[in-house]
Amino acid sequence: GLVRGAVYGAGMALVYGLLGVVVVLTGSRFGALNASPWFNAAIAVVFVILGLAMFDVLVLDLSRFQRAGPTADGSPRSPLLAAFVLGGTAALLAGACVAPVLIWVLLLATDLYAKGNPAGLLLPLALGVGMALPWPVVGAGLSVLPRPGAWMNRIKAVFGVLILLFAVYYASLSVRIIMARQGGTPDSAAVDGWNPSLAAGLQEAHGSGREVVLDFWALTCKSCMKMKRTTFKDPAVVAALEPYVRIAVQTDDMKDPVVRGS
């Protein structure tokens, strides 16, 4: 269990390390994929399949990847390889959960590399190593848990419901993004006092000689949505921003010229 947990964590660390190298060297805009309604719809479909599998409607048998014996053709099996691949997959699925920290690390890594410091390339890997550290301990602990039995069916049902709820969330997010692009939804409206048009806001600032505060937000950005409900409605924040022209630019549509230019 200790060894498999360590290999599982190594898969996570490698994925974050490679992600950092790709983003830093190519200058890709991280999060563009998550802003696609079709990507979120695909995730919803995957979660529906996984949820149905938890209720035995579908059968997803991954146990063959964990058997240590030889395969049908006599070649040896590698449970460590399976753990490594699953760890890398888990890192990708958990990307949204750690997006604020991950994006900050990627931006810092990009800035350091642009300034001539090659150590910036290693920062995402360091993040992955940190996230991987608990897994050897967890793996060792899991090896002494009770054997699977009837009690696991109740656990499966709970996780099945949880997975299906995630499917509903991603499906609704996909619909909201599509509706926002086609004409707006309640979520796409800016907070009171914030101009949703970049051009109109800049024109207002130019005419009044006031400085500008820009808020780039998206429906897929959990922190952005929470700030709209809390931070930007806080009386102290409202008072502090009153002298400025406030512009809230929605960035869900990557084909929007304003978003591409920013």
PDB file of C-alpha atoms in Angstrom, residues 28-188:
ATOM      1  CA  SER A  28      -1.329  28.881 -23.274  1.00  0.00           C
ATOM      2  CA  ARG A  29      -4.190  30.564 -21.483  1.00  0.00           C
ATOM      3  CA  PHE A  30      -5.044  28.157 -18.711  1.00  0.00           C
ATOM      4  CA  GLY A  31      -8.774  27.753 -18.156  1.00  0.00           C
ATOM      5  CA  ALA A  32      -9.845  28.244 -21.775  1.00  0.00           C
ATOM      6  CA  LEU A  33     -10.842  24.594 -22.023  1.00  0.00           C
ATOM      7  CA  ASN A  34     -12.933  24.809 -18.868  1.00  0.00           C
ATOM      8  CA  ALA A  35     -14.818  27.756 -20.395  1.00  0.00           C
ATOM      9  CA  SER A  36     -16.100  25.554 -23.214  1.00  0.00           C
ATOM     10  CA  PRO A  37     -19.721  24.410 -22.752  1.00  0.00           C
ATOM     11  CA  TRP A  38     -18.950  21.248 -24.720  1.00  0.00           C
ATOM     12  CA  PHE A  39     -16.079  20.364 -22.400  1.00  0.00           C
ATOM     13  CA  ASN A  40     -18.352  20.746 -19.368  1.00  0.00           C
ATOM     14  CA  ALA A  41     -21.067  18.733 -21.125  1.00  0.00           C
ATOM     15  CA  ALA A  42     -18.549  15.967 -21.807  1.00  0.00           C
ATOM     16  CA  ILE A  43     -17.534  15.948 -18.136  1.00  0.00           C
ATOM     17  CA  ALA A  44     -21.227  15.671 -17.194  1.00  0.00           C
ATOM     18  CA  VAL A  45     -21.628  12.646 -19.485  1.00  0.00           C
ATOM     19  CA  VAL A  46     -18.550  10.987 -17.960  1.00  0.00           C
ATOM     20  CA  PHE A  47     -19.909  11.558 -14.453  1.00  0.00           C
ATOM     21  CA  VAL A  48     -23.292  10.131 -15.446  1.00  0.00           C
ATOM     22  CA  ILE A  49     -21.536   6.978 -16.675  1.00  0.00           C
ATOM     23  CA  LEU A  50     -19.489   6.766 -13.473  1.00  0.00           C
ATOM     24  CA  GLY A  51     -22.589   7.368 -11.331  1.00  0.00           C
ATOM     25  CA  LEU A  52     -24.551   4.638 -13.106  1.00  0.00           C
ATOM     26  CA  ALA A  53     -21.598   2.309 -12.608  1.00  0.00           C
ATOM     27  CA  MET A  54     -21.817   2.894  -8.855  1.00  0.00           C
ATOM     28  CA  PHE A  55     -25.405   1.601  -8.979  1.00  0.00           C
ATOM     29  CA  ASP A  56     -24.328  -1.390 -11.135  1.00  0.00           C
ATOM     30  CA  VAL A  57     -26.359  -0.156 -14.110  1.00  0.00           C
ATOM     31  CA  LEU A  58     -23.080  -0.251 -16.021  1.00  0.00           C
ATOM     32  CA  VAL A  59     -20.063  -2.386 -15.218  1.00  0.00           C
ATOM     33  CA  LEU A  60     -16.640  -0.775 -15.246  1.00  0.00           C
ATOM     34  CA  ASP A  61     -14.168  -3.465 -14.224  1.00  0.00           C
ATOM     35  CA  LEU A  62     -10.761  -1.947 -13.538  1.00  0.00           C
ATOM     36  CA  SER A  63      -9.640  -4.775 -11.286  1.00  0.00           C
ATOM     37  CA  ARG A  64      -7.769  -6.480 -14.125  1.00  0.00           C
ATOM     38  CA  PHE A  65      -5.253  -3.612 -14.032  1.00  0.00           C
ATOM     39  CA  GLN A  66      -4.504  -4.371 -10.374  1.00  0.00           C
ATOM     40  CA  ARG A  67      -3.813  -8.105 -10.615  1.00  0.00           C
ATOM     41  CA  ALA A  68      -0.196  -8.893 -10.040  1.00  0.00           C
ATOM     42  CA  GLY A  69      -0.239 -12.190 -11.944  1.00  0.00           C
ATOM     43  CA  PRO A  70       0.550 -12.699 -15.631  1.00  0.00           C
ATOM     44  CA  THR A  71      -1.851 -11.723 -18.401  1.00  0.00           C
ATOM     45  CA  ALA A  72      -3.539 -14.184 -20.728  1.00  0.00           C
ATOM     46  CA  ASP A  73      -0.555 -14.108 -23.077  1.00  0.00           C
ATOM     47  CA  GLY A  74       1.916 -14.717 -20.257  1.00  0.00           C
ATOM     48  CA  SER A  75       3.269 -11.165 -19.954  1.00  0.00           C
ATOM     49  CA  PRO A  76       3.506  -9.777 -16.412  1.00  0.00           C
ATOM     50  CA  ARG A  77       0.950  -7.303 -15.089  1.00  0.00           C
ATOM     51  CA  SER A  78       1.983  -4.102 -13.374  1.00  0.00           C
ATOM     52  CA  PRO A  79      -0.317  -2.802 -10.604  1.00  0.00           C
ATOM     53  CA  LEU A  80       2.155   0.040 -10.104  1.00  0.00           C
ATOM     54  CA  LEU A  81       1.630   1.230 -13.669  1.00  0.00           C
ATOM     55  CA  ALA A  82      -2.128   1.259 -13.069  1.00  0.00           C
ATOM     56  CA  ALA A  83      -1.642   3.294  -9.880  1.00  0.00           C
ATOM     57  CA  PHE A  84       0.625   5.717 -11.733  1.00  0.00           C
ATOM     58  CA  VAL A  85      -1.921   6.256 -14.549  1.00  0.00           C
ATOM     59  CA  LEU A  86      -4.824   6.641 -12.115  1.00  0.00           C
ATOM     60  CA  GLY A  87      -2.820   9.184 -10.104  1.00  0.00           C
ATOM     61  CA  GLY A  88      -2.210  11.256 -13.223  1.00  0.00           C
ATOM     62  CA  THR A  89      -5.896  11.041 -14.131  1.00  0.00           C
ATOM     63  CA  ALA A  90      -6.893  12.121 -10.629  1.00  0.00           C
ATOM     64  CA  ALA A  91      -4.620  15.161 -10.925  1.00  0.00           C
ATOM     65  CA  LEU A  92      -6.454  16.248 -14.088  1.00  0.00           C
ATOM     66  CA  LEU A  93      -9.885  15.755 -12.512  1.00  0.00           C
ATOM     67  CA  ALA A  94      -8.829  17.633  -9.380  1.00  0.00           C
ATOM     68  CA  GLY A  95      -7.543  20.571 -11.419  1.00  0.00           C
ATOM     69  CA  ALA A  96     -10.763  22.524 -10.958  1.00  0.00           C
ATOM     70  CA  CYS A  97     -10.688  22.030  -7.193  1.00  0.00           C
ATOM     71  CA  VAL A  98      -7.247  23.603  -6.840  1.00  0.00           C
ATOM     72  CA  ALA A  99      -7.633  26.047  -9.746  1.00  0.00           C
ATOM     73  CA  PRO A 100      -6.966  29.266  -7.736  1.00  0.00           C
ATOM     74  CA  VAL A 101      -3.692  27.894  -6.313  1.00  0.00           C
ATOM     75  CA  LEU A 102      -2.725  26.180  -9.563  1.00  0.00           C
ATOM     76  CA  ILE A 103      -3.336  29.294 -11.675  1.00  0.00           C
ATOM     77  CA  TRP A 104      -1.337  31.406  -9.207  1.00  0.00           C
ATOM     78  CA  VAL A 105       1.566  28.942  -9.358  1.00  0.00           C
ATOM     79  CA  LEU A 106       1.416  28.850 -13.166  1.00  0.00           C
ATOM     80  CA  LEU A 107       1.398  32.648 -13.392  1.00  0.00           C
ATOM     81  CA  LEU A 108       4.309  32.928 -10.955  1.00  0.00           C
ATOM     82  CA  ALA A 109       6.200  30.229 -12.846  1.00  0.00           C
ATOM     83  CA  THR A 110       5.592  32.009 -16.158  1.00  0.00           C
ATOM     84  CA  ASP A 111       6.765  35.324 -14.693  1.00  0.00           C
ATOM     85  CA  LEU A 112       9.929  33.814 -13.223  1.00  0.00           C
ATOM     86  CA  TYR A 113      10.769  32.008 -16.459  1.00  0.00           C
ATOM     87  CA  ALA A 114      10.151  35.172 -18.490  1.00  0.00           C
ATOM     88  CA  LYS A 115      12.617  36.993 -16.234  1.00  0.00           C
ATOM     89  CA  GLY A 116      15.291  34.411 -16.992  1.00  0.00           C
ATOM     90  CA  ASN A 117      14.882  32.202 -13.931  1.00  0.00           C
ATOM     91  CA  PRO A 118      14.559  28.559 -15.128  1.00  0.00           C
ATOM     92  CA  ALA A 119      13.484  27.514 -11.624  1.00  0.00           C
ATOM     93  CA  GLY A 120      10.024  28.732 -12.582  1.00  0.00           C
ATOM     94  CA  LEU A 121       9.569  25.535 -14.581  1.00  0.00           C
ATOM     95  CA  LEU A 122       9.832  23.504 -11.377  1.00  0.00           C
ATOM     96  CA  LEU A 123       7.155  25.323  -9.363  1.00  0.00           C
ATOM     97  CA  PRO A 124       4.157  23.339 -10.732  1.00  0.00           C
ATOM     98  CA  LEU A 125       6.095  20.128 -10.099  1.00  0.00           C
ATOM     99  CA  ALA A 126       6.698  21.257  -6.517  1.00  0.00           C
ATOM    100  CA  LEU A 127       2.938  21.826  -6.157  1.00  0.00           C
ATOM    101  CA  GLY A 128       2.291  18.325  -7.478  1.00  0.00           C
ATOM    102  CA  VAL A 129       4.844  16.812  -5.079  1.00  0.00           C
ATOM    103  CA  GLY A 130       3.139  18.587  -2.184  1.00  0.00           C
ATOM    104  CA  MET A 131      -0.247  17.229  -3.223  1.00  0.00           C
ATOM    105  CA  ALA A 132       1.262  13.755  -3.638  1.00  0.00           C
ATOM    106  CA  LEU A 133       2.892  13.562  -0.197  1.00  0.00           C
ATOM    107  CA  PRO A 134      -0.157  12.227   1.726  1.00  0.00           C
ATOM    108  CA  TRP A 135      -0.792   9.367  -0.680  1.00  0.00           C
ATOM    109  CA  PRO A 136       1.944   6.947   0.480  1.00  0.00           C
ATOM    110  CA  VAL A 137       0.536   7.229   4.012  1.00  0.00           C
ATOM    111  CA  VAL A 138      -3.022   6.829   2.737  1.00  0.00           C
ATOM    112  CA  GLY A 139      -1.955   3.832   0.675  1.00  0.00           C
ATOM    113  CA  ALA A 140      -0.362   2.181   3.678  1.00  0.00           C
ATOM    114  CA  GLY A 141      -3.494   2.839   5.724  1.00  0.00           C
ATOM    115  CA  LEU A 142      -5.827   1.491   3.075  1.00  0.00           C
ATOM    116  CA  SER A 143      -3.949  -1.800   3.080  1.00  0.00           C
ATOM    117  CA  VAL A 144      -5.171  -2.520   6.619  1.00  0.00           C
ATOM    118  CA  LEU A 145      -8.808  -1.471   6.165  1.00  0.00           C
ATOM    119  CA  PRO A 146     -11.569  -4.084   6.540  1.00  0.00           C
ATOM    120  CA  ARG A 147     -12.123  -6.393   3.598  1.00  0.00           C
ATOM    121  CA  PRO A 148     -14.797  -5.424   1.055  1.00  0.00           C
ATOM    122  CA  GLY A 149     -18.254  -6.708   1.927  1.00  0.00           C
ATOM    123  CA  ALA A 150     -21.936  -5.812   1.977  1.00  0.00           C
ATOM    124  CA  TRP A 151     -21.144  -2.526   3.729  1.00  0.00           C
ATOM    125  CA  MET A 152     -19.438  -1.366   0.522  1.00  0.00           C
ATOM    126  CA  ASN A 153     -22.798  -1.314  -1.300  1.00  0.00           C
ATOM    127  CA  ARG A 154     -23.976   1.524   0.927  1.00  0.00           C
ATOM    128  CA  ILE A 155     -20.719   3.364   0.314  1.00  0.00           C
ATOM    129  CA  LYS A 156     -21.166   2.869  -3.425  1.00  0.00           C
ATOM    130  CA  ALA A 157     -24.687   4.290  -3.275  1.00  0.00           C
ATOM    131  CA  VAL A 158     -23.514   7.400  -1.435  1.00  0.00           C
ATOM    132  CA  PHE A 159     -20.722   8.013  -3.933  1.00  0.00           C
ATOM    133  CA  GLY A 160     -23.095   7.271  -6.803  1.00  0.00           C
ATOM    134  CA  VAL A 161     -25.441  10.030  -5.665  1.00  0.00           C
ATOM    135  CA  LEU A 162     -22.501  12.408  -5.170  1.00  0.00           C
ATOM    136  CA  ILE A 163     -21.143  11.698  -8.659  1.00  0.00           C
ATOM    137  CA  LEU A 164     -24.563  12.222 -10.255  1.00  0.00           C
ATOM    138  CA  LEU A 165     -24.882  15.549  -8.439  1.00  0.00           C
ATOM    139  CA  PHE A 166     -21.576  16.591  -9.994  1.00  0.00           C
ATOM    140  CA  ALA A 167     -22.960  15.534 -13.373  1.00  0.00           C
ATOM    141  CA  VAL A 168     -25.982  17.798 -12.833  1.00  0.00           C
ATOM    142  CA  TYR A 169     -23.677  20.663 -11.871  1.00  0.00           C
ATOM    143  CA  TYR A 170     -21.489  20.359 -14.970  1.00  0.00           C
ATOM    144  CA  ALA A 171     -24.528  19.958 -17.232  1.00  0.00           C
ATOM    145  CA  SER A 172     -26.142  23.077 -15.771  1.00  0.00           C
ATOM    146  CA  LEU A 173     -22.854  24.956 -16.126  1.00  0.00           C
ATOM    147  CA  SER A 174     -22.698  24.000 -19.792  1.00  0.00           C
ATOM    148  CA  VAL A 175     -26.253  25.288 -20.336  1.00  0.00           C
ATOM    149  CA  ARG A 176     -25.535  28.536 -18.475  1.00  0.00           C
ATOM    150  CA  ILE A 177     -22.422  29.207 -20.585  1.00  0.00           C
ATOM    151  CA  ILE A 178     -24.383  28.629 -23.805  1.00  0.00           C
ATOM    152  CA  MET A 179     -27.225  30.902 -22.631  1.00  0.00           C
ATOM    153  CA  ALA A 180     -24.744  33.589 -21.549  1.00  0.00           C
ATOM    154  CA  ARG A 181     -23.165  33.584 -25.006  1.00  0.00           C
ATOM    155  CA  GLN A 182     -26.522  33.762 -26.767  1.00  0.00           C
ATOM    156  CA  GLY A 183     -28.023  36.639 -24.858  1.00  0.00           C
ATOM    157  CA  GLY A 184     -27.216  36.619 -21.228  1.00  0.00           C
ATOM    158  CA  THR A 185     -28.415  34.976 -18.063  1.00  0.00           C
ATOM    159  CA  PRO A 186     -28.921  36.418 -14.567  1.00  0.00           C
ATOM    160  CA  ASP A 187     -25.370  35.280 -13.781  1.00  0.00           C
ATOM    161  CA  SER A 188     -23.959  37.288 -16.683  1.00  0.00           C
TER     162      SER A 188
END
